[in-house]
DNA sequence: AATGAATGAGAGTTCATTCAT
DNA sequence: GATGAATGAACTCTCATTCAT
């Protein structure tokens, strides 16, 4: 049997190297951001960490800003995908289940690659990055909004507000853990409390329909 | 009659002027940060906005970093003072009162000078700034921890964890409003929900003692 | 006997493509020079305009400088050929005829492809290009010198000086038209005046022999 | 009587140094252009030749282009001033006088600082520089046009055309000398011939009024 | 022959910081 | 204290050139 699988690194002569290079560059960016901070993140440093030349960085990204946006986008796409997936899976479930799964999923993706998450927190916000963040955050709230509307044991008068408060209340604690203000070891306890927090919140703002 | 008026730069010989200058510089820093972003925040720009020379900026701050730390510190001091004040005032109160006042106080200080709050969000994090932020955040959690311990109608098994989750859950929603992901107009509704959120949370994790 | 001559790339099957390619590249160079200026003339831009890859440009020219020299040389060859042709044709003619035909021929070749002429004007001079220009200009002066010596109605004491002044006096006005300082519409009037100018000049410096 | 004269280097503490620096930079630019050519003219090289830091160059010129434009402008201003001065002085004179003085003045200014003139010839033309050159050239033609109109012994039907041809016919020969195609030693002979050339030209296109 | 991704030296430019006035 | 011209290290980005395919 020959060569059955050949996933991700599919390679036609021309494309393969590029794909790899792009990924290597993105990864190197995160590493530099993490180990040296944003102020020290120069395109040269990224290239050298990636093991390529500066020129190669510019072959794929027109400028430093674009590179940062790409890094952010890739990370947030992971997050939003996890959130949207869980929202899909939990449709029609009870408030308790919804709270539990949404919180777990969110905390998990963010802490799964703490380096990447941390690296992004170190970035200064600006027009370009804000836009990416805002649009993905909004997408997440929409997903949660829909999910709430499908809830089996309650109705919410202002589901979008509830979605805002709920997602918002997750962002902060996770940030505290990523920045080290709260030790990562407490992540499980924090997660458990966040589930409680959200569950009780949903109960208090939802009109029971059972 | 000589020289009756002598506005803004009211000055008793030596100090007055400096105080004013320092404030003007700090304020100018926030304005530049806000209007042009961190990348465009140069000491020259700050000086020009403040109406002084670059040299003067360096008279008060040894370097750019120190200037930024000063801006952050000044802002966070306002926040922590408000929080510590409310924690002091609410000692011995019920969970409901505690949640209500802490949430209100926090949201209020942050939204009271949205420009300053926003400006700080635009900053990249780094060792120096992280340290200031971490220590002040921790101080806030301690204050809340103490407050919880004095609560009249409940006991908390792990008050520091509760403090973390509680403060954490406020950070996110406020950030969403500052960055514009959530319109500032919804601040009242969001605050109301946050009060609810915290109240219910405290109820669910506290052991009633009445 | 093999390998007799193989000048200007005349060719057999495989070579054909090259001729076309070379021309396309040279033409593309002029276009880029014209539309974007010398500063923006990159080998990549030339290649793309020519519809070939950068590599192909380097197949024919060892470096950018050589490409520029080739463009200049090709253009100046046209000019010198026209001038030498007219000098040949007018041998033994009168001063009036000589002035008329030389001026007309020169102005005509230069304005015949104004884009190419203009493109070359946009180039910075440097050792390599200066050399080409100097040697071709000198060749032109020699041709005119010879022509003057053959003049039927006058003798010139210092024909080379006369050739210099005569060719020199044509260069400027044509340049003014090419650069747009003088509108191209006036080219006929300018030409007529240049003929007059040269005719009278020759008359005044030549010793009549009739 | 104190301090009667104090021309060019007028110096109030603040201005003096700047004026000097600016001049030094402009001069250094010409030197670099001359000794290394346009391709090698980098802002760093200019600064180092001027004995200042790169930063200082940028203190006075926003970018390299502006520096070049300044060099060109300064040089052409000298030229135009000389031309305008002679045009003023010769008002009402005869064709012969006009031709003689205009030609002499032009050739003289250009050859007076052959290095500067040569340096500018080495520059690639582009939008910015073209504009300066075109406008100053036009100014020169206007001055000559006016002068011709005041000529005491002739009337010109199309003085602007005559001005174009006349100035044009000077540009070329001077360029040939500057570029070395014609040795500078022949400058006197060339000048003499140019005077003849212009004189005869004016005679042939002017309608005598005596 | 043709391609174009990769290279990396080097260019233009910025800006934190100093210091003579 | 205040000023701002001067500095120059360091950054972002470009582009001539190469070479494996």
Short mmCIF file of N, CA, C and O in Angstrom, two decimals, chain C residues 15-16 33 37 43 46 56 60 63-64 82 92-93 111 113 119 126 139 141 144 182 193 204 209:
data_model
loop_
_atom_site.label_atom_id
_atom_site.label_comp_id
_atom_site.label_asym_id
_atom_site.label_seq_id
_atom_site.Cartn_x
_atom_site.Cartn_y
_atom_site.Cartn_z
N UNK C 15 17.38 29.96 -31.33
CA UNK C 15 17.71 31.36 -31.06
C UNK C 15 16.54 32.31 -31.26
O UNK C 15 16.38 33.26 -30.51
N UNK C 16 15.75 32.02 -32.27
CA UNK C 16 14.64 32.89 -32.61
C UNK C 16 13.97 33.55 -31.41
O UNK C 16 13.83 34.75 -31.35
N UNK C 33 10.79 52.95 -17.74
CA UNK C 33 11.53 54.18 -17.52
C UNK C 33 10.61 55.37 -17.75
O UNK C 33 10.60 56.35 -17.00
N UNK C 37 9.78 56.25 -14.26
CA UNK C 37 11.02 56.95 -13.93
C UNK C 37 12.14 56.00 -13.55
O UNK C 37 11.91 54.83 -13.25
N UNK C 43 14.53 45.53 -12.09
CA UNK C 43 14.56 44.44 -13.05
C UNK C 43 13.25 43.65 -12.98
O UNK C 43 12.76 43.17 -14.00
N UNK C 46 10.66 45.49 -15.02
CA UNK C 46 10.91 45.35 -16.44
C UNK C 46 10.46 43.96 -16.91
O UNK C 46 9.75 43.83 -17.90
N UNK C 56 14.82 35.51 -16.89
CA UNK C 56 15.03 35.68 -18.33
C UNK C 56 15.78 36.95 -18.65
O UNK C 56 16.56 36.99 -19.60
N UNK C 60 19.86 37.33 -20.70
CA UNK C 60 20.36 38.13 -21.81
C UNK C 60 21.30 39.25 -21.41
O UNK C 60 22.12 39.69 -22.21
N UNK C 63 23.68 42.09 -15.98
CA UNK C 63 23.21 42.87 -14.84
C UNK C 63 22.41 44.07 -15.33
O UNK C 63 22.30 44.32 -16.53
N UNK C 64 21.87 44.78 -14.39
CA UNK C 64 20.98 45.88 -14.73
C UNK C 64 21.70 46.93 -15.57
O UNK C 64 21.15 47.44 -16.54
N UNK C 82 21.32 57.39 -38.67
CA UNK C 82 20.61 58.40 -39.45
C UNK C 82 21.57 59.53 -39.80
O UNK C 82 21.60 60.01 -40.94
N UNK C 92 29.66 66.73 -50.73
CA UNK C 92 29.83 67.56 -51.90
C UNK C 92 28.73 68.59 -52.12
O UNK C 92 28.73 69.37 -53.08
N UNK C 93 27.78 68.64 -51.21
CA UNK C 93 26.69 69.62 -51.36
C UNK C 93 27.09 70.98 -50.79
O UNK C 93 28.13 71.13 -50.15
N UNK C 111 12.82 62.79 -32.58
CA UNK C 111 11.39 62.96 -32.29
C UNK C 111 10.53 61.82 -32.82
O UNK C 111 9.34 61.75 -32.54
N UNK C 113 10.76 58.68 -32.09
CA UNK C 113 10.30 57.84 -30.98
C UNK C 113 10.51 58.64 -29.71
O UNK C 113 11.42 58.37 -28.92
N UNK C 119 12.86 58.59 -22.34
CA UNK C 119 13.25 57.60 -21.34
C UNK C 119 14.75 57.71 -21.05
O UNK C 119 15.18 57.67 -19.91
N UNK C 126 26.47 57.92 -15.82
CA UNK C 126 27.52 57.29 -15.01
C UNK C 126 28.60 56.78 -15.95
O UNK C 126 28.45 56.85 -17.18
N UNK C 139 31.55 60.10 -32.76
CA UNK C 139 31.41 59.53 -34.11
C UNK C 139 30.55 60.44 -34.97
O UNK C 139 30.85 60.66 -36.16
N UNK C 141 30.24 63.65 -34.65
CA UNK C 141 30.99 64.85 -34.99
C UNK C 141 31.99 64.59 -36.10
O UNK C 141 32.21 65.41 -36.99
N UNK C 144 30.22 64.60 -39.38
CA UNK C 144 29.89 65.95 -39.82
C UNK C 144 31.15 66.68 -40.26
O UNK C 144 31.15 67.43 -41.25
N UNK C 182 9.30 72.93 -24.04
CA UNK C 182 8.75 73.52 -25.26
C UNK C 182 7.79 72.48 -25.83
O UNK C 182 8.15 71.31 -25.95
N UNK C 193 13.80 77.03 -37.72
CA UNK C 193 14.74 78.00 -37.18
C UNK C 193 16.13 77.40 -37.01
O UNK C 193 17.14 78.08 -37.18
N UNK C 204 28.83 82.08 -41.87
CA UNK C 204 29.70 83.06 -41.21
C UNK C 204 31.08 82.50 -40.85
O UNK C 204 32.04 83.24 -40.76
N UNK C 209 34.18 79.61 -51.36
CA UNK C 209 35.12 79.20 -52.41
C UNK C 209 34.47 79.29 -53.78
O UNK C 209 34.85 78.58 -54.71
#
